[in-house]
PDB file of C-alpha atoms and ligand atoms in Angstrom:
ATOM      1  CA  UNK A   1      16.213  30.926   3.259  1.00 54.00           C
ATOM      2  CA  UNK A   2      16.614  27.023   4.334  1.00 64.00           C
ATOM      3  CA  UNK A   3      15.165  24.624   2.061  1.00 69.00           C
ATOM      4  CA  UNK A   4      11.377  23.495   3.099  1.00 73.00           C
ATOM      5  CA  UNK A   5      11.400  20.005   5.213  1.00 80.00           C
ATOM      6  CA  UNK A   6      11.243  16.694   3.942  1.00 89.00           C
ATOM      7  CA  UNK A   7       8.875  15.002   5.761  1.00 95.00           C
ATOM      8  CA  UNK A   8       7.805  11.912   5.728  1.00 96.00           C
ATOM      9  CA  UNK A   9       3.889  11.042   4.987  1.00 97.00           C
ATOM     10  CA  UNK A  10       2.179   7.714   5.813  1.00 98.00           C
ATOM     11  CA  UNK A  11      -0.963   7.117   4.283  1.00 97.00           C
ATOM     12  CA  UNK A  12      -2.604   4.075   5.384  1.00 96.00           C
ATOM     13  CA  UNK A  13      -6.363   2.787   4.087  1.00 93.00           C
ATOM     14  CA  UNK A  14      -8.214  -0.476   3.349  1.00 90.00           C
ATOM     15  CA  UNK A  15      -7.921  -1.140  -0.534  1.00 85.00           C
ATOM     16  CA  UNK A  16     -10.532   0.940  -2.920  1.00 85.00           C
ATOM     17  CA  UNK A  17      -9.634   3.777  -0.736  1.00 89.00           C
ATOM     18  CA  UNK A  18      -8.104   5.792  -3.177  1.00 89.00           C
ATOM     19  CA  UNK A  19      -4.391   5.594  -1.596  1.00 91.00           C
ATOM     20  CA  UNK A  20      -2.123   4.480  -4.356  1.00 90.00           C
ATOM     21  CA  UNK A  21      -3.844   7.316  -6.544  1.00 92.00           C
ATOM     22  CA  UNK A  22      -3.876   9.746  -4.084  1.00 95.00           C
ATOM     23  CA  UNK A  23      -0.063   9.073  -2.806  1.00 95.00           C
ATOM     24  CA  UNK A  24       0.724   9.310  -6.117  1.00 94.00           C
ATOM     25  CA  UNK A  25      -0.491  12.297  -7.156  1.00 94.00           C
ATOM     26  CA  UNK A  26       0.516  14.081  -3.828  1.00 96.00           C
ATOM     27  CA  UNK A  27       4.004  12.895  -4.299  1.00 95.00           C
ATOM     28  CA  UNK A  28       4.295  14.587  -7.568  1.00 93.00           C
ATOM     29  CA  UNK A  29       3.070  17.741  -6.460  1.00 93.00           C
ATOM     30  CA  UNK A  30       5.804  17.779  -3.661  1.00 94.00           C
ATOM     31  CA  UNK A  31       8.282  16.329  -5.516  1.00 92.00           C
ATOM     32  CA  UNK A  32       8.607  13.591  -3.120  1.00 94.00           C
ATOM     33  CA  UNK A  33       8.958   9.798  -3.545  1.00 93.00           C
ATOM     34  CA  UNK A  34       6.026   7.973  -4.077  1.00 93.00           C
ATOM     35  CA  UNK A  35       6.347   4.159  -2.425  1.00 94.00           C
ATOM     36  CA  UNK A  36       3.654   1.525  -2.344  1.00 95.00           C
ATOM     37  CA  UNK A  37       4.767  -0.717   0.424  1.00 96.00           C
ATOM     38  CA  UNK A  38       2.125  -3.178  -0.786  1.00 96.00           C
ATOM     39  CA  UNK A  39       3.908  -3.842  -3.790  1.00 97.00           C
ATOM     40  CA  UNK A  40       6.941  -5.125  -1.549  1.00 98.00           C
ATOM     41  CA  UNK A  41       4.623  -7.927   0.212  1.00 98.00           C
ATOM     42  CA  UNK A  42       3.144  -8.832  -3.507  1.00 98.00           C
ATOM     43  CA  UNK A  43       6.640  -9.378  -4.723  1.00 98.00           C
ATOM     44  CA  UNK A  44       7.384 -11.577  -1.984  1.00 98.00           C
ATOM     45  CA  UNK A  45       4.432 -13.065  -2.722  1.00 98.00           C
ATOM     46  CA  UNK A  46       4.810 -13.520  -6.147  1.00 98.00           C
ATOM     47  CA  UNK A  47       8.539 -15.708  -5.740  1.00 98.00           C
ATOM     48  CA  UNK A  48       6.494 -17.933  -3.162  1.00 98.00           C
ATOM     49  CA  UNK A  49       4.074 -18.810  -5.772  1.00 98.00           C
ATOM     50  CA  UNK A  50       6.772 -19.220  -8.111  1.00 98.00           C
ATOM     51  CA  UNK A  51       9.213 -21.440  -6.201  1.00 98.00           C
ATOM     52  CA  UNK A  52       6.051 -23.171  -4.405  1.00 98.00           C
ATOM     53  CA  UNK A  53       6.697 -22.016  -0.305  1.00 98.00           C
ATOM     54  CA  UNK A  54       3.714 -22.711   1.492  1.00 98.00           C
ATOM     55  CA  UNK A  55       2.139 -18.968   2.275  1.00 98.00           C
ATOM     56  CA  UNK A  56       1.572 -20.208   5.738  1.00 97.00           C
ATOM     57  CA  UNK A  57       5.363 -21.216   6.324  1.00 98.00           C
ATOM     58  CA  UNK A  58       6.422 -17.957   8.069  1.00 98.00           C
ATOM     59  CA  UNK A  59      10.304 -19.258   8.167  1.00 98.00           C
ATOM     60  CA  UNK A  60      10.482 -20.026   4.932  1.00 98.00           C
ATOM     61  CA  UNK A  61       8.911 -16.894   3.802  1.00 98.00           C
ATOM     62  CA  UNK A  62      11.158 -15.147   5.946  1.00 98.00           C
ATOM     63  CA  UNK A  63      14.218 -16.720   4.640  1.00 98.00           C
ATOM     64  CA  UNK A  64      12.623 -15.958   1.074  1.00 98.00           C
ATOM     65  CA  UNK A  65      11.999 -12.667   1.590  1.00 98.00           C
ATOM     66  CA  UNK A  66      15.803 -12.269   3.122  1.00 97.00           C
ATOM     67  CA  UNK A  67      17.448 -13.094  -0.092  1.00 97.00           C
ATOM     68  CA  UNK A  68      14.977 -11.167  -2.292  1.00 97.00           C
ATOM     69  CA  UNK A  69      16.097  -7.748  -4.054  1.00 97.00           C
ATOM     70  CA  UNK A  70      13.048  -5.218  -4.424  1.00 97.00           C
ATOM     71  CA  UNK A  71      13.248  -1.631  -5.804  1.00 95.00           C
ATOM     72  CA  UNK A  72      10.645   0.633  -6.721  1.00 93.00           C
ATOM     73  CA  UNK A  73      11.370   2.779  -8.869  1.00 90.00           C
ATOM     74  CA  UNK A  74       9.131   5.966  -9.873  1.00 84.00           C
ATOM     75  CA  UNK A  75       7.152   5.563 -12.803  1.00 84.00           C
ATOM     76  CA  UNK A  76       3.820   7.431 -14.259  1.00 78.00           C
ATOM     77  CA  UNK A  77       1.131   7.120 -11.305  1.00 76.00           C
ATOM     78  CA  UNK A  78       2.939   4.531  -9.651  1.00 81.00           C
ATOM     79  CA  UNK A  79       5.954   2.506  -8.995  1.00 87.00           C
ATOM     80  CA  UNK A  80       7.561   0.333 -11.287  1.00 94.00           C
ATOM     81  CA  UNK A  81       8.243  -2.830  -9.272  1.00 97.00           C
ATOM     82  CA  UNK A  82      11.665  -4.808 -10.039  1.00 97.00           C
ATOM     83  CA  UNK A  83      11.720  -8.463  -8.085  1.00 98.00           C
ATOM     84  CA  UNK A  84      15.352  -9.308  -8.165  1.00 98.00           C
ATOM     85  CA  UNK A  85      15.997  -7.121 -11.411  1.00 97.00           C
ATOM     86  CA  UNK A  86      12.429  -8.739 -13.094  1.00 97.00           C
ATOM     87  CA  UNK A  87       9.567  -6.151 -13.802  1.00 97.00           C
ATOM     88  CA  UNK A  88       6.941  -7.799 -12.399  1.00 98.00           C
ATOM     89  CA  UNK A  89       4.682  -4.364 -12.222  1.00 96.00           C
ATOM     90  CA  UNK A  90       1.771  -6.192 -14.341  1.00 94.00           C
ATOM     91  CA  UNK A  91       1.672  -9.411 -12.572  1.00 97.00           C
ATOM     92  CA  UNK A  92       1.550  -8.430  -8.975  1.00 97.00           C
ATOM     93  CA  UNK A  93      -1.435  -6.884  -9.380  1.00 92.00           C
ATOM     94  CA  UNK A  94      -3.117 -10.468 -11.070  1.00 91.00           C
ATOM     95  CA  UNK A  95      -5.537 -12.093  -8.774  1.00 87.00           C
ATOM     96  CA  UNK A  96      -3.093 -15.119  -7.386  1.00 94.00           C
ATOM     97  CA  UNK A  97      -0.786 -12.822  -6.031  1.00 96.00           C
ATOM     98  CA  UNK A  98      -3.505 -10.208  -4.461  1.00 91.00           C
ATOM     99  CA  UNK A  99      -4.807 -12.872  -2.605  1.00 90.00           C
ATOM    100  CA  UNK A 100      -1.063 -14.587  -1.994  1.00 96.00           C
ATOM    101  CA  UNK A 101       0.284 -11.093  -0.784  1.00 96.00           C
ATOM    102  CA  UNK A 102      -2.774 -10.423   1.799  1.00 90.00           C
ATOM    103  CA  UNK A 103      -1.849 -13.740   3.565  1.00 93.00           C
ATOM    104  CA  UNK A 104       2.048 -13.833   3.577  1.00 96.00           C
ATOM    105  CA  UNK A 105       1.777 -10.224   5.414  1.00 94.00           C
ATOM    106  CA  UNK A 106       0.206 -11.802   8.244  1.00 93.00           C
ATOM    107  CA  UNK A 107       3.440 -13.047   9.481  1.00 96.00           C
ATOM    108  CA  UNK A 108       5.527 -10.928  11.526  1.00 96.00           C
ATOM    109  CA  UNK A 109       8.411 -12.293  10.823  1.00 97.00           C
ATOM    110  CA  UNK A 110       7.770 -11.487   6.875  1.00 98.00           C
ATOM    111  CA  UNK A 111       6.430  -8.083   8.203  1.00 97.00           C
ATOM    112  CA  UNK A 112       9.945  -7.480  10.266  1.00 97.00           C
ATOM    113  CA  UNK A 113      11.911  -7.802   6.493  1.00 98.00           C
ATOM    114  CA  UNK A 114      10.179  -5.582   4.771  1.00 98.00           C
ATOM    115  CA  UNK A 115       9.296  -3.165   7.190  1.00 98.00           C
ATOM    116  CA  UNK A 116      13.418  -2.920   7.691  1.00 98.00           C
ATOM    117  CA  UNK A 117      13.751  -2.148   4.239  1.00 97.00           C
ATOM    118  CA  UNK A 118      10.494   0.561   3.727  1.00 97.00           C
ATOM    119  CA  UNK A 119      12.307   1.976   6.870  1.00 97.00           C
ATOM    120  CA  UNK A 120      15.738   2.465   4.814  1.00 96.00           C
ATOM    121  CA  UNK A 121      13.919   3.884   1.878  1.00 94.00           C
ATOM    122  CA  UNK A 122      11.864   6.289   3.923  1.00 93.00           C
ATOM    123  CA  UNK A 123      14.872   7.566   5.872  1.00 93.00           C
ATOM    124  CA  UNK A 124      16.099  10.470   4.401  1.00 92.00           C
ATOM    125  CA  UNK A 125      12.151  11.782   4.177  1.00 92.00           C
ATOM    126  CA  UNK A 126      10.676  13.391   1.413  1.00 94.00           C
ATOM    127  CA  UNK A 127       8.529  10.313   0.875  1.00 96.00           C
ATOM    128  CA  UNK A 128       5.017   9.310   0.794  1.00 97.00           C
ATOM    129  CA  UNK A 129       4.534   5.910   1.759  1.00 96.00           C
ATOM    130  CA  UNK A 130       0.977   4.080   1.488  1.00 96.00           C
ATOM    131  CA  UNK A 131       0.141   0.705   2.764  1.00 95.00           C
ATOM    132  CA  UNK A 132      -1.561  -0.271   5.851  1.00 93.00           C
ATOM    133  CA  UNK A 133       0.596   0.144   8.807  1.00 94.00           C
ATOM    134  CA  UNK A 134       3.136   2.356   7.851  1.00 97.00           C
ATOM    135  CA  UNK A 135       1.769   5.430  10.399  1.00 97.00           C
ATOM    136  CA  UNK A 136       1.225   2.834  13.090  1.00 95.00           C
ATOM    137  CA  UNK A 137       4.552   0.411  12.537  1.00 95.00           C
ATOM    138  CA  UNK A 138       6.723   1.551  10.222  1.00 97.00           C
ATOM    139  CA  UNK A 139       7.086   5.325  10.893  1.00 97.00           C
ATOM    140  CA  UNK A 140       5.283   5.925  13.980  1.00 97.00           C
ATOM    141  CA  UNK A 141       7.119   9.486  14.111  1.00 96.00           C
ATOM    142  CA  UNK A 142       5.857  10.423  11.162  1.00 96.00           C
ATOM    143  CA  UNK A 143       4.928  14.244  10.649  1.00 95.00           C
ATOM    144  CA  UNK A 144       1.873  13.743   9.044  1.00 97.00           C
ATOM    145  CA  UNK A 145      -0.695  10.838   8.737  1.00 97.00           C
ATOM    146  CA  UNK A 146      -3.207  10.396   7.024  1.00 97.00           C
ATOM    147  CA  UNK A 147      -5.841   7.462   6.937  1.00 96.00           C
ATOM    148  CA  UNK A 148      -8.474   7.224   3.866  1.00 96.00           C
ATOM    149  CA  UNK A 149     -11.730   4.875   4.544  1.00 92.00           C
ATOM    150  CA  UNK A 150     -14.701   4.819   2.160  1.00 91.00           C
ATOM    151  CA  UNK A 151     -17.185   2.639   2.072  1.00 87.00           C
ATOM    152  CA  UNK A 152     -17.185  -0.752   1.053  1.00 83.00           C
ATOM    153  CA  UNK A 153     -19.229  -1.139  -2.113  1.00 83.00           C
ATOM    154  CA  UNK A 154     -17.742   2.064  -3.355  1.00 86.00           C
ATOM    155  CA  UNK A 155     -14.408   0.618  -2.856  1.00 86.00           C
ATOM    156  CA  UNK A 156     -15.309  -2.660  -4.790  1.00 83.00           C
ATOM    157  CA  UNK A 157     -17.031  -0.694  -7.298  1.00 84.00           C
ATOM    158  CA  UNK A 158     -13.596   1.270  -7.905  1.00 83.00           C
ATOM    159  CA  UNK A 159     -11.487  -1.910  -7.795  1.00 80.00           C
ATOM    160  CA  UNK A 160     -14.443  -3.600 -10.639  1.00 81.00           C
ATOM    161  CA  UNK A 161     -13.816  -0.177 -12.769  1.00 82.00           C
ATOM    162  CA  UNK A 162      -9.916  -0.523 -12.683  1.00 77.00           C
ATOM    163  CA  UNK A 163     -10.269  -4.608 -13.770  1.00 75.00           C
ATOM    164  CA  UNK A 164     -12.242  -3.221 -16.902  1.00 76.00           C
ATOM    165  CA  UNK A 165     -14.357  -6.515 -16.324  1.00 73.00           C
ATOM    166  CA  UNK A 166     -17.579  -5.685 -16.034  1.00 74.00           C
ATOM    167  CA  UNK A 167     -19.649  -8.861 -15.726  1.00 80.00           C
ATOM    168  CA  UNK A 168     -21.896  -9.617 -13.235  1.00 81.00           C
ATOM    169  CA  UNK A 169     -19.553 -12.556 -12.264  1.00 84.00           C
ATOM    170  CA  UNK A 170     -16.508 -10.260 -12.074  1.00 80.00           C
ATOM    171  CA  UNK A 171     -18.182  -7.785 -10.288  1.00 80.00           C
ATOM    172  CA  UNK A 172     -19.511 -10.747  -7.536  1.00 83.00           C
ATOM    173  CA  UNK A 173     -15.616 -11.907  -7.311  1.00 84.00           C
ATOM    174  CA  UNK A 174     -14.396  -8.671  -6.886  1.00 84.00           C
ATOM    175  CA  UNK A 175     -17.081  -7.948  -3.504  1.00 84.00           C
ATOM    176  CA  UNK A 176     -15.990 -11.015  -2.275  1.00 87.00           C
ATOM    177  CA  UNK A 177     -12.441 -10.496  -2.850  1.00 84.00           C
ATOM    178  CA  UNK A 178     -11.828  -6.893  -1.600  1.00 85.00           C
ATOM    179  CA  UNK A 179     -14.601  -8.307   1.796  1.00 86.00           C
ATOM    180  CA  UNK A 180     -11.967 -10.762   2.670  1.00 86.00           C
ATOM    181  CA  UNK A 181      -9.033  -8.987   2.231  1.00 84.00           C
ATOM    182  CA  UNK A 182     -10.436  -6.398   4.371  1.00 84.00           C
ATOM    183  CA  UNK A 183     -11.143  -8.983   7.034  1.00 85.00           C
ATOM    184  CA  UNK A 184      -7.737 -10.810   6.830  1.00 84.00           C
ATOM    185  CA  UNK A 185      -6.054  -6.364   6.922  1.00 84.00           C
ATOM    186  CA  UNK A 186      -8.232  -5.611   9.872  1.00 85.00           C
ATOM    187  CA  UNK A 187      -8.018  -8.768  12.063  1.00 87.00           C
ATOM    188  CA  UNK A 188      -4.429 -10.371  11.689  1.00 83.00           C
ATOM    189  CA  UNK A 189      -3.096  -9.932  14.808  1.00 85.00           C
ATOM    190  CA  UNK A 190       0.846  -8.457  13.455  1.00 83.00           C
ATOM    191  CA  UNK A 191       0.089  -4.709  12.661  1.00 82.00           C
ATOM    192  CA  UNK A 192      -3.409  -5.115  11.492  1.00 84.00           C
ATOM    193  CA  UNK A 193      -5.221  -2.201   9.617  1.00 87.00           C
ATOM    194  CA  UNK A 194      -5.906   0.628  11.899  1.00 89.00           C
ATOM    195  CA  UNK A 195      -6.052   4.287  12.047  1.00 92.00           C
ATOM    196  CA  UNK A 196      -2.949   5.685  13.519  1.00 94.00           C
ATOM    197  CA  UNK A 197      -4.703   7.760  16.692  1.00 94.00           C
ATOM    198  CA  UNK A 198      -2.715  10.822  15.766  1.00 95.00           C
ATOM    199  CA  UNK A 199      -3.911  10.418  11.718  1.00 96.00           C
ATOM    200  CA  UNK A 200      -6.427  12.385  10.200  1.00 96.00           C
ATOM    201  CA  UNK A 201      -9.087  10.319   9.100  1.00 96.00           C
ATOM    202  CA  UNK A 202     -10.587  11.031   6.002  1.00 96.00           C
ATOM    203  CA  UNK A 203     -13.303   9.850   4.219  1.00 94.00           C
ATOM    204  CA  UNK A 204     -13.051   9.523   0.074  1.00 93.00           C
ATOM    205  CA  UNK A 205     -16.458   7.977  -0.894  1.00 92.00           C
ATOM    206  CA  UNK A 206     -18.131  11.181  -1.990  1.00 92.00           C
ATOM    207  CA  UNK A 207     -14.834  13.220  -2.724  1.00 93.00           C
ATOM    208  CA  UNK A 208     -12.742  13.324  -5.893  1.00 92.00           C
ATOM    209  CA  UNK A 209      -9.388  12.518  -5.834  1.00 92.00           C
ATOM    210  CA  UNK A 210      -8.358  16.425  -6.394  1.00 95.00           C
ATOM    211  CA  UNK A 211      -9.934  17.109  -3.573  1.00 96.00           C
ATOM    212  CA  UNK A 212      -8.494  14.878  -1.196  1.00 96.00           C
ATOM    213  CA  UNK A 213      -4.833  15.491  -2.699  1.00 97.00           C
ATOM    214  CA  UNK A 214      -5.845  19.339  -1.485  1.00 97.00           C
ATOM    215  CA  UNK A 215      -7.090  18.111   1.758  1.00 97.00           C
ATOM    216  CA  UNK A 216      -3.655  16.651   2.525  1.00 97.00           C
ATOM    217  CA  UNK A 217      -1.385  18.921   1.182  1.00 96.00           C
ATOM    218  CA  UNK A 218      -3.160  21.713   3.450  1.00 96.00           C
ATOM    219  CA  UNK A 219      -2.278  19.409   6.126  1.00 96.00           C
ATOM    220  CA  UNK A 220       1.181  18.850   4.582  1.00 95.00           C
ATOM    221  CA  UNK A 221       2.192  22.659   4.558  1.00 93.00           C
ATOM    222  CA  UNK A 222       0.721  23.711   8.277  1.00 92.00           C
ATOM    223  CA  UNK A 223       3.540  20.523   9.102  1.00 91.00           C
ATOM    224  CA  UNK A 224       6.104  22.133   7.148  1.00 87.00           C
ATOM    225  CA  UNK A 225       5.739  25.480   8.999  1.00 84.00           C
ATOM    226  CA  UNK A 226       5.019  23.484  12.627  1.00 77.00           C
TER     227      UNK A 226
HETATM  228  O1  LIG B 301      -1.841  -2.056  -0.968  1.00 56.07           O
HETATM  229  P1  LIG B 301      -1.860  -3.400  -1.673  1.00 56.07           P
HETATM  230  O2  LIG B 301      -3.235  -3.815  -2.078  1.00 56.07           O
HETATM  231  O3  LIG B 301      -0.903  -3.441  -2.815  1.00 56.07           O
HETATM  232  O4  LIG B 301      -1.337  -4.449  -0.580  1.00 56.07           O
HETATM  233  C1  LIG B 301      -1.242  -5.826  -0.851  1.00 56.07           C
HETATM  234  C2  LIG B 301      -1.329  -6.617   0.452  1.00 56.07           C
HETATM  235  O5  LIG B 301      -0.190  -6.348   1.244  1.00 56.07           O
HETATM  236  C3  LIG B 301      -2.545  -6.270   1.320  1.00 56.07           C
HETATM  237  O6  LIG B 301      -3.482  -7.324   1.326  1.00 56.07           O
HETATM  238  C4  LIG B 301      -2.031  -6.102   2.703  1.00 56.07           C
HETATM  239  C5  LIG B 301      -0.552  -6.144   2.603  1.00 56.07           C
HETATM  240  N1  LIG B 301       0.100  -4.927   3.078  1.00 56.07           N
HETATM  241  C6  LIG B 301       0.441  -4.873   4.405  1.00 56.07           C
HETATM  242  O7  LIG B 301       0.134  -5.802   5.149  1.00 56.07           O
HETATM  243  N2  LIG B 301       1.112  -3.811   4.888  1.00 56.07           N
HETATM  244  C7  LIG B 301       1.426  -2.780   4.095  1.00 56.07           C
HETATM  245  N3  LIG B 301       2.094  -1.736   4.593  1.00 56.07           N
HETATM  246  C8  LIG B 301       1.053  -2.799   2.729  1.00 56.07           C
HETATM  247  C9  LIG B 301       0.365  -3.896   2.258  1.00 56.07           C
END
């Protein structure tokens, strides 16, 4: 008998929708790659903070991005993220460079670098990618998509639970934050957050993570047979 397929899986959703989670855990129960291609636009973000390009200077962010080395590399329930041979897992995720990484990916040019590169990595398949665009732009032949919404004070009340803040203030900043990302995702004009129209569309307020992880992997084996 032939070895099963190795497809590749896009899962694309606004943040608080469960992806990185989800992804990750699907990709272990494959045995696939897990990669979190928002953790390539926060490392570019990160080196613009840190060598001061303006994050509305597409060409220079371009050119930044051009001589940047990122790997991801598998590790627990996520990626370990190495920015030119640096672990910089735990400070991507800070506040500066959330809000730094949500406006350097509005340029295309930015986009066109690093969606070359999730391209490369994705290749061979046997990979679930999650980001934003990646069943839209960056494998539009993908075999399966999948797009996870929930709603938006669930999704800020799951981004407040990760911080481990719970303040009233820190709950208020997180709203607002995970509001305008959202706004910035959904209305840039380069690949902005949108259901793929062949992606199934699902819906992770009221649903635990097992069973969304089920949900897709149904939809992951009637692919491998297809
Ligand atoms: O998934 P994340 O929160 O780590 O993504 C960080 C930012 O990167 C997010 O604001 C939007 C951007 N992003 C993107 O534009 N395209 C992707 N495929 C992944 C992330």
């Amino acid at each position: 008998m032939s070895a099963p397929r190795k497809l590749v899986i896009a899962i694309d959703g606004p943040a608080g929708s469960g992806k990185s989670t989800i992804a990750a855990q699907l990709a272990k129960r494959l045995g696939y790659i897990n990669l979190e291609s928002g953790a390539m636009y926060r490392a570019v973000a990160l080196k613009a903070l840190e060598q001061k390009v303006p994050l509305d200077d597409a060409g220079a962010l371009r050119a930044l991005a051009d001589v940047t080395v990122i790997q991801l590399e598998p590790h627990g329930e996520g990626n370990r993220v190495l920015l030119d041979g640096r672990d910089v897992s735990q400070r991507i995720r800070q506040a500066d460079v959330t809000a730094a990484a949500s406006r350097i990916s509005m340029h295309p040019p930015v986009r066109r670098v690093l969606v070359a590169r999730q391209r490369e990595l994705g290749a061979n398949g046997g990979v679930v990618m999650e980001g934003r665009d990646i069943g839209t732009a960056v494998f539009p032949n993908a075999e399966v998509k999948i797009f996870l919404d929930a709603n938006p004070f669930v999704r800020a009340e799951r981004r407040v639970l990760q911080s481990g803040v719970h303040s009233l203030e820190e709950t208020q900043r997180i709203l607002a934050e995970v509001a305008a990302r959202d706004e910035r995702d959904r209305t840039r004009s380069a690949s902005p957050l949108v259901a793929a129209s062949d992606a199934a569309i699902l819906d992770t307020t009221h649903k635990t993570i097992a069973e969304v992880v089920g949900e897709i992997e149904a939809i992951v084996k009637k692919a491998v047979r297809s």
